[in-house]
mmCIF file of C-alpha atoms in Angstrom:
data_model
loop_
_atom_site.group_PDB
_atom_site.id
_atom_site.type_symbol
_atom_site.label_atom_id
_atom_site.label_comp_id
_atom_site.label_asym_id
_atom_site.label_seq_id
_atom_site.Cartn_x
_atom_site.Cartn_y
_atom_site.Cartn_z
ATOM 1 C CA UNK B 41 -9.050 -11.105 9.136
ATOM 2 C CA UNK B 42 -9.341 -10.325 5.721
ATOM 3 C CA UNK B 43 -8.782 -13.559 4.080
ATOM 4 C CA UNK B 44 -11.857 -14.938 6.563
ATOM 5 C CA UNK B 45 -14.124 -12.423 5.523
ATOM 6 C CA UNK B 46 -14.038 -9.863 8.428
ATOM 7 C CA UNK B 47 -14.664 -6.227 6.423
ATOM 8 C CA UNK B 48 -12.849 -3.562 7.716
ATOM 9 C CA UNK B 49 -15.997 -2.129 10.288
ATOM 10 C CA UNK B 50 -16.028 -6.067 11.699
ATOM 11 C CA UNK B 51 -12.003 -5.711 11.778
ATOM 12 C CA UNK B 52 -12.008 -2.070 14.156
ATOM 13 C CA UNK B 53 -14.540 -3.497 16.194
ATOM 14 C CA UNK B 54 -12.525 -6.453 16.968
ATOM 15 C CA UNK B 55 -9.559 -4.728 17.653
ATOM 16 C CA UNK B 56 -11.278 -2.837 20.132
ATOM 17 C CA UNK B 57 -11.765 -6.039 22.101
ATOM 18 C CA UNK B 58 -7.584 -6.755 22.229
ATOM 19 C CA UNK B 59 -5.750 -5.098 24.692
ATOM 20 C CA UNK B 60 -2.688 -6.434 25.741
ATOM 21 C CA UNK B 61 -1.041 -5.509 29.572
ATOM 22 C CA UNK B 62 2.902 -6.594 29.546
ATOM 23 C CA UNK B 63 3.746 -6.170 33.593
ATOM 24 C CA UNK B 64 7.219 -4.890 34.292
ATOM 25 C CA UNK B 65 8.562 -6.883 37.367
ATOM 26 C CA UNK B 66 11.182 -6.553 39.678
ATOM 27 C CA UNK B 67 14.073 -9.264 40.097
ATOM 28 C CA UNK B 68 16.187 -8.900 43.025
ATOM 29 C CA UNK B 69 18.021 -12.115 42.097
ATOM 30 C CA UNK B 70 19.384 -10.132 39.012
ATOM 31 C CA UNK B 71 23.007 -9.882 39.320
ATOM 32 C CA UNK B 72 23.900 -8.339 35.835
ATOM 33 C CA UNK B 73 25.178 -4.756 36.750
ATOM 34 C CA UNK B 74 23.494 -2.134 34.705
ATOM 35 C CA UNK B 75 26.718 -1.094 33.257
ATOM 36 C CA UNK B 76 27.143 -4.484 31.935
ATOM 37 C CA UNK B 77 23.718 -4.819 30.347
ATOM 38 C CA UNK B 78 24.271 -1.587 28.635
ATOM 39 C CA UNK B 79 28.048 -2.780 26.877
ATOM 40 C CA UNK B 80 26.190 -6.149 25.537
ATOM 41 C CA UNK B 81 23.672 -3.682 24.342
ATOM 42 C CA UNK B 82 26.278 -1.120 22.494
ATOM 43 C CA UNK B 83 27.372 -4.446 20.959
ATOM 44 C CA UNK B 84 24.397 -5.990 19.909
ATOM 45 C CA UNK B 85 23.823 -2.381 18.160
ATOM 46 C CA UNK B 86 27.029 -2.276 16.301
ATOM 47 C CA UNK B 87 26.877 -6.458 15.230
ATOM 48 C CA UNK B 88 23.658 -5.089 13.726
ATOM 49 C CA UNK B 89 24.930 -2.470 11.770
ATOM 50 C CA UNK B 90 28.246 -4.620 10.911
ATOM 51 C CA UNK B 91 25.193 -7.027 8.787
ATOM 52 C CA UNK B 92 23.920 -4.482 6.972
ATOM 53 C CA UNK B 93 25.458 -5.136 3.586
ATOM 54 C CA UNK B 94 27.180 -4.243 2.327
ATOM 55 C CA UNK B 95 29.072 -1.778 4.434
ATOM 56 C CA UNK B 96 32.155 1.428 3.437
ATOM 57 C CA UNK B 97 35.351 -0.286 4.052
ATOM 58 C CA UNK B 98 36.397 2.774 6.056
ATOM 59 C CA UNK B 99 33.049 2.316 8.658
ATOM 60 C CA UNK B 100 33.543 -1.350 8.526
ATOM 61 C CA UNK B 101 37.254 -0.228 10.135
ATOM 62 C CA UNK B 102 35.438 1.884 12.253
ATOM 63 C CA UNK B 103 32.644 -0.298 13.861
ATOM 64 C CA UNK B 104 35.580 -3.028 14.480
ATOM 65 C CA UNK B 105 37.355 -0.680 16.646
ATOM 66 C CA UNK B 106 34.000 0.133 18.401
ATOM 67 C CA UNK B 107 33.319 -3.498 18.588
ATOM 68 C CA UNK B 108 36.660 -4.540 20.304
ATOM 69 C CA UNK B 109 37.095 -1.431 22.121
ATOM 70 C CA UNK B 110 33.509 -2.658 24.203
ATOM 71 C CA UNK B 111 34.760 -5.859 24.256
ATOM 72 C CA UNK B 112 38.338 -4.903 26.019
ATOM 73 C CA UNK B 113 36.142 -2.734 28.569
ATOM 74 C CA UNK B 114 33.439 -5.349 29.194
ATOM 75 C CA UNK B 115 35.860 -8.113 30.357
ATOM 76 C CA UNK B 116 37.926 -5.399 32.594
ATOM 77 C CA UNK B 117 34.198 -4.573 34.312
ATOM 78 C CA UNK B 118 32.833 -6.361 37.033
ATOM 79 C CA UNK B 119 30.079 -8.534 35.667
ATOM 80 C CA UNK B 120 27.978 -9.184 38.678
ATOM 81 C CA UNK B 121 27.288 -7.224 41.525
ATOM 82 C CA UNK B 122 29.153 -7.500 45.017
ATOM 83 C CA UNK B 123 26.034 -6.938 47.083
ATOM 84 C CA UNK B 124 22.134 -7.250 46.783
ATOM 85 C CA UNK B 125 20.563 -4.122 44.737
ATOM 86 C CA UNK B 126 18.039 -2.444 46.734
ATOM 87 C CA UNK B 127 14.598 -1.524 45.720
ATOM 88 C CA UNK B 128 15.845 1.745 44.263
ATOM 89 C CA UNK B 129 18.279 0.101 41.834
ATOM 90 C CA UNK B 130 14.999 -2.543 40.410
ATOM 91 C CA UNK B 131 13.482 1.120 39.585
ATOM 92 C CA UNK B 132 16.176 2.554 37.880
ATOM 93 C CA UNK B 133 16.696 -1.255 36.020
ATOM 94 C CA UNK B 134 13.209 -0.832 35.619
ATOM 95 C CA UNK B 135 13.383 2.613 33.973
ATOM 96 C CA UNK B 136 15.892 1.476 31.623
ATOM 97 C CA UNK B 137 14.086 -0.810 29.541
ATOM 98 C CA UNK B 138 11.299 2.257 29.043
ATOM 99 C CA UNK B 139 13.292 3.425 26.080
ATOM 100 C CA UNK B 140 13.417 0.040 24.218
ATOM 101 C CA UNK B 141 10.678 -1.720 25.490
ATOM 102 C CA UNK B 142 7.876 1.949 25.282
ATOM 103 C CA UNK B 143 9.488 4.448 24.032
ATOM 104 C CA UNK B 144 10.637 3.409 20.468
ATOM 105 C CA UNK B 145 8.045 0.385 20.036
ATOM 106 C CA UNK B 146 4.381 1.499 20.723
ATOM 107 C CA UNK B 147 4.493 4.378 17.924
ATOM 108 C CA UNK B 148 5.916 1.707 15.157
ATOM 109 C CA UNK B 149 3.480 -1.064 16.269
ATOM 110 C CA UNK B 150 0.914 1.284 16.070
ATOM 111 C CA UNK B 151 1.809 2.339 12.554
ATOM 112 C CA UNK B 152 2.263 -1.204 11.710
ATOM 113 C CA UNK B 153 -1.579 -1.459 12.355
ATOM 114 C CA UNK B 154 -2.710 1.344 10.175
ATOM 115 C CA UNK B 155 -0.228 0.132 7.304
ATOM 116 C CA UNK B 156 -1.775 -3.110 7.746
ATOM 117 C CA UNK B 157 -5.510 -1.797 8.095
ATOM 118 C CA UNK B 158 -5.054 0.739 4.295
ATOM 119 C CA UNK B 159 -2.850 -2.191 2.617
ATOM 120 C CA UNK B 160 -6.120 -5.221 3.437
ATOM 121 C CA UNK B 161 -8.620 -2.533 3.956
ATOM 122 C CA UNK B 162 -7.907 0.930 2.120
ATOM 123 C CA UNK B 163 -8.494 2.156 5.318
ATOM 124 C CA UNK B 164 -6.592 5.553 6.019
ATOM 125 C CA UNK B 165 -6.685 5.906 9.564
ATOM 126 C CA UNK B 166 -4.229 8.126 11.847
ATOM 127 C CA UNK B 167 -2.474 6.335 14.692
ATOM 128 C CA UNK B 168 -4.071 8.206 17.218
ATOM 129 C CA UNK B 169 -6.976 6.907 16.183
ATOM 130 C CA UNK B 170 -6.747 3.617 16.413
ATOM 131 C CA UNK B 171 -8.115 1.605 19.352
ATOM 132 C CA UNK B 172 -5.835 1.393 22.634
ATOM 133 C CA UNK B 173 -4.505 -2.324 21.657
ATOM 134 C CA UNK B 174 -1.117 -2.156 24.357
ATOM 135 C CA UNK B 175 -0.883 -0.556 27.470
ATOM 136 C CA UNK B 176 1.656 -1.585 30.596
ATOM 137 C CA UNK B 177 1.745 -2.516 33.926
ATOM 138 C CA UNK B 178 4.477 -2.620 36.490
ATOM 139 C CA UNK B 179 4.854 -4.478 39.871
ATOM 140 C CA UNK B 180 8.535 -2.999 40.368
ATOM 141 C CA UNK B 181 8.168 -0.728 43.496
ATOM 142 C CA UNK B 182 5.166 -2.268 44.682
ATOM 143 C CA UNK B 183 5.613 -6.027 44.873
ATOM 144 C CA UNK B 184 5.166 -6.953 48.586
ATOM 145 C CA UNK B 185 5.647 -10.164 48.252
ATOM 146 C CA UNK B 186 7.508 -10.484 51.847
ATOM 147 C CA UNK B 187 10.043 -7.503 50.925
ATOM 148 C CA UNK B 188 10.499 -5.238 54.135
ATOM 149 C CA UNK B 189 12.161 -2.550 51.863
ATOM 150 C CA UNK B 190 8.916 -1.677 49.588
ATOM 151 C CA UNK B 191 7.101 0.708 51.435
ATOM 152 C CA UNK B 192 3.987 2.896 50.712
ATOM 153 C CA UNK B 193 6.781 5.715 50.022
ATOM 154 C CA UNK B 194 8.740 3.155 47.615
ATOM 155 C CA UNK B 195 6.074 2.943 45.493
ATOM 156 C CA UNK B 196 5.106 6.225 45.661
ATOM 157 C CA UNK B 197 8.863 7.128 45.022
ATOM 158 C CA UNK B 198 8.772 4.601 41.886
ATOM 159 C CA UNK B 199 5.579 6.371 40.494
ATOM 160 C CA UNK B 200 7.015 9.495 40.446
ATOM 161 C CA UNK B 201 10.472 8.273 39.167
ATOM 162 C CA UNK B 202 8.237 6.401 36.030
ATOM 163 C CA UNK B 203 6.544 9.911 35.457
ATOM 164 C CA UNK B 204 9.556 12.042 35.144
ATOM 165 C CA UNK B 205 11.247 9.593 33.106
ATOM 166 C CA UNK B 206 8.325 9.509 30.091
ATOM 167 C CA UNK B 207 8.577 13.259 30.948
ATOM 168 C CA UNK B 208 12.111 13.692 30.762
ATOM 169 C CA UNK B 209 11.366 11.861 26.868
ATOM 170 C CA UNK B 210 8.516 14.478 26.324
ATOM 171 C CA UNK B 211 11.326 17.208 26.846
ATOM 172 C CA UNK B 212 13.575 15.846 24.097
ATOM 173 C CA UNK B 213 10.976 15.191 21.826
ATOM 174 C CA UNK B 214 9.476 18.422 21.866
ATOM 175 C CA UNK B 215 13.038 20.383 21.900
ATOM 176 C CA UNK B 216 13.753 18.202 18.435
ATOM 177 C CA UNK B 217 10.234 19.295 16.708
ATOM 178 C CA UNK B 218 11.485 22.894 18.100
ATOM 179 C CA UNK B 219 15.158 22.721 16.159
ATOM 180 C CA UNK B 220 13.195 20.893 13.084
ATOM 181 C CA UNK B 221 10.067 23.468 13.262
ATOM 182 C CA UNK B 222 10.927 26.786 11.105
ATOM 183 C CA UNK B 223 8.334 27.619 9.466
ATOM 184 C CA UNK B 224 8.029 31.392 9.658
ATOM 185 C CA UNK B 225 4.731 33.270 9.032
ATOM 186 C CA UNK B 226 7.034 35.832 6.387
ATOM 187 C CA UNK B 227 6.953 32.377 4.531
ATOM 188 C CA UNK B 228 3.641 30.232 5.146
ATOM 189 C CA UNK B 229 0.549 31.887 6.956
ATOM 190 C CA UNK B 230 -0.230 30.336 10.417
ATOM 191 C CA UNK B 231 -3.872 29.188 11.332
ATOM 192 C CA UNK B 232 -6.116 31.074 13.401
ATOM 193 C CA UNK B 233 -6.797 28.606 15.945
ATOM 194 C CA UNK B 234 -2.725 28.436 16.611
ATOM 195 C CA UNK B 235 -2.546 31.660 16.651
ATOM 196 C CA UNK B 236 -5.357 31.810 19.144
ATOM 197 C CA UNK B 237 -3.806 28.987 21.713
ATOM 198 C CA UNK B 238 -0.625 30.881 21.751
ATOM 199 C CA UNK B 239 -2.340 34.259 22.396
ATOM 200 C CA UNK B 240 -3.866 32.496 25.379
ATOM 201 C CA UNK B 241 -1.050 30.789 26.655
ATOM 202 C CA UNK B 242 1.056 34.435 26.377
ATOM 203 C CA UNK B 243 -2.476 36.291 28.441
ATOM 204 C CA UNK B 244 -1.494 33.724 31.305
ATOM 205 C CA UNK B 245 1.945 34.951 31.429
ATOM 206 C CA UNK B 246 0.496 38.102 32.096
ATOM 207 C CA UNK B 247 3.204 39.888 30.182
ATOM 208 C CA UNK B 248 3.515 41.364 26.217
ATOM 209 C CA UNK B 249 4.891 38.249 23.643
ATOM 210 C CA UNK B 250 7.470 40.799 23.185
ATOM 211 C CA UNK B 251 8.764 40.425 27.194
ATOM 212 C CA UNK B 252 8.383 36.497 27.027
ATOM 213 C CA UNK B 253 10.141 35.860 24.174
ATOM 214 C CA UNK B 254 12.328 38.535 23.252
ATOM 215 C CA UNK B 255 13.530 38.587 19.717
ATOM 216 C CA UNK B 256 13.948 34.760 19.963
ATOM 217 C CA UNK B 257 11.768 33.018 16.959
ATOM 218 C CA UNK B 258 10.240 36.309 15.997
ATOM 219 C CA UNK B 259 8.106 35.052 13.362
ATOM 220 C CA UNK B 260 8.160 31.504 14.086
ATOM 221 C CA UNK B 261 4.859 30.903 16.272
ATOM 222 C CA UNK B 262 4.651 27.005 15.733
ATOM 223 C CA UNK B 263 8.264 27.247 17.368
ATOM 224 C CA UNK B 264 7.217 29.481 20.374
ATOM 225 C CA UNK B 265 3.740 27.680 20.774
ATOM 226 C CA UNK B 266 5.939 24.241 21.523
ATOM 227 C CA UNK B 267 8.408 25.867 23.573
ATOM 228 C CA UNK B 268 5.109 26.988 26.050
ATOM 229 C CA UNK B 269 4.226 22.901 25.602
ATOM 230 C CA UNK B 270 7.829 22.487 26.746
ATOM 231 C CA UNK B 271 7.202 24.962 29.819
ATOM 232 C CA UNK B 272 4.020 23.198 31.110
ATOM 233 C CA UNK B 273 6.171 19.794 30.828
ATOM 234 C CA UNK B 274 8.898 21.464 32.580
ATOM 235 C CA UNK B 275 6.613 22.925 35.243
ATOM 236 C CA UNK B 276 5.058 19.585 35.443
ATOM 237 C CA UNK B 277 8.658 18.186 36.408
ATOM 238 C CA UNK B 278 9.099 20.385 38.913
ATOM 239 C CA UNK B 279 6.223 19.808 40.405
ATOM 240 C CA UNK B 280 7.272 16.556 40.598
ATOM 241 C CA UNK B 281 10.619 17.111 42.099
ATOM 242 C CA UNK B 282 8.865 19.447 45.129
ATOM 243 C CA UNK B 283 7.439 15.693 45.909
ATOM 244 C CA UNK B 284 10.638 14.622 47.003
ATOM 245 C CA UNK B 285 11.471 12.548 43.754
ATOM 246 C CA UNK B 286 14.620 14.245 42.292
ATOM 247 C CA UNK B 287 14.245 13.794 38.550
ATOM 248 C CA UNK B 288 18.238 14.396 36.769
ATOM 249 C CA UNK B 289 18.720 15.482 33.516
ATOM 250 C CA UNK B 290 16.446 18.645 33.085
ATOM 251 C CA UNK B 291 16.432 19.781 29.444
ATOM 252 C CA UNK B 292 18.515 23.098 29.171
ATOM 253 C CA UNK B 293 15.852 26.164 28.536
ATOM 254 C CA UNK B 294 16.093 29.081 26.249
ATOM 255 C CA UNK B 295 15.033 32.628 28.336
ATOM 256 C CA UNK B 296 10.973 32.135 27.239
ATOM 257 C CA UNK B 297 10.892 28.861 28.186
ATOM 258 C CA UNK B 298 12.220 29.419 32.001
ATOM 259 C CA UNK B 299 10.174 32.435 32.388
ATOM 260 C CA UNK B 300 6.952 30.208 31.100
ATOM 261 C CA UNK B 301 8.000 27.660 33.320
ATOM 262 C CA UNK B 302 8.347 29.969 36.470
ATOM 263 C CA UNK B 303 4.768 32.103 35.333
ATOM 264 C CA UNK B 304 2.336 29.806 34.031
ATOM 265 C CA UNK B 305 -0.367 29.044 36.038
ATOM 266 C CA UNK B 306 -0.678 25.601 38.361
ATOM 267 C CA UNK B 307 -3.669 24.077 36.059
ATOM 268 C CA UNK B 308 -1.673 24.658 33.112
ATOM 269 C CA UNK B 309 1.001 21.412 34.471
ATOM 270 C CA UNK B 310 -0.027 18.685 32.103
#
């Protein structure tokens, strides 16, 4: 845009006018068992780090063994499945490409843009600020195109199951900025307005910090003011799973955490 003499107001504008909608589809002809899919996968990863050059000969040892060890276990597998999945299996297929395809793409594209936007432009611009330029769609669920299995409750059912799996990701993520977030007011003074929002969240509890939390991350506020973000998710899954959708793989909590989870108001669910 650049080269053709769009400046960098012309070049926002114009990528608020791109939005791109990718649909995730079913495919009941799909005969690949998940299993399967996931060995060529743990293959494909370690052929990729086998080409990064050059490589310790004691890991190059290592990732052979790893290599041939999913290669003995993919040919003694089943490849293809003995019956027809049902509409439950296209979700969880579904789900499994959230990861890949969502979950570790859309924050590099979108820092790919503003890279792209300071190194034409000299543009510094945060990610979240950018214009909404992706966004998906998915038919799996809810395609009933002549399928007597989709029902309103299917797709209701594969809703649900696509909420508490990006949930399920907002658990992790938050319990990794809780083990890498330390910073302890003895060391660095915390902001008012942090100090504020936890105060608030604590006054919905209804109890003293002191009861909530115990001695656990005493001075460490950032720390306790993600672990209540981690409650409201948490409460949010559950609210989920009182729908009827049971949503595996709940993120262990720490004492404050379940008793946030169990105290804090309905409206405070995200």
């Amino acid at each position: 845009m650049r080269r053709v003499g769009i400046n960098a107001e012309e070049a926002l504008e114009w990528l608020k006018r791109v939005l791109i909608v990718p649909v995730f589809t079913a495919h009941p002809t799909e005969v690949a068992r998940r299993s399967v899919m996931f060995k060529r996968r743990r293959i494909g990863e370690f052929l990729a780090t086998l080409d990064r050059i050059p490589v310790p000969e004691q890991d190059l040892a290592r990732l052979e063994q790893l290599v041939l060890a999913e290669i003995t276990s993919l040919w003694q597998t089943d490849e293809v499945r003995s019956r027809r999945p049902t509409v439950y299996d296209e979700i969880k297929m579904g789900l499994d490409y959230y990861d890949v395809s969502i979950f570790e793409t859309l924050p590099s594209l979108y820092r790919e843009i503003s890279e792209a936007l300071h190194a034409s432009y000299g543009l510094e611009i945060d990610t979240l600020a950018l214009p909404q330029v992706l966004q998906f769609g998915s038919w799996i669920g809810g395609d009933r195109d002549g399928n007597p299995f989709v029902t309103p409750q299917v797709t209701r059912d594969s809703i649900q199951l696509a909420r508490g799996h990006l949930l399920l990701y907002y658990q992790h993520q938050l319990q990794e900025i809780i083990d890498l977030l330390t910073t302890s007011a003895q060391q660095r003074p915390v902001s008012e307005e942090l100090q504020k929002r936890l105060y608030s969240y604590v006054v919905q509890v209804n109890a003293p910090e002191g009861q909530v939390f115990g001695e656990q991350y005493e001075f460490e506020y950032y720390r306790r003011f993600v672990i209540c973000v981690k409650a409201r998710v948490q409460r949010t899954m559950g609210s989920s799973a009182e729908q009827g959708v049971q949503l595996s793989d709940f993120h262990t909590l720490i004492p404050g955490e379940e008793r946030l989870a169990q105290v804090l108001p309905a409206y405070c669910s995200v």
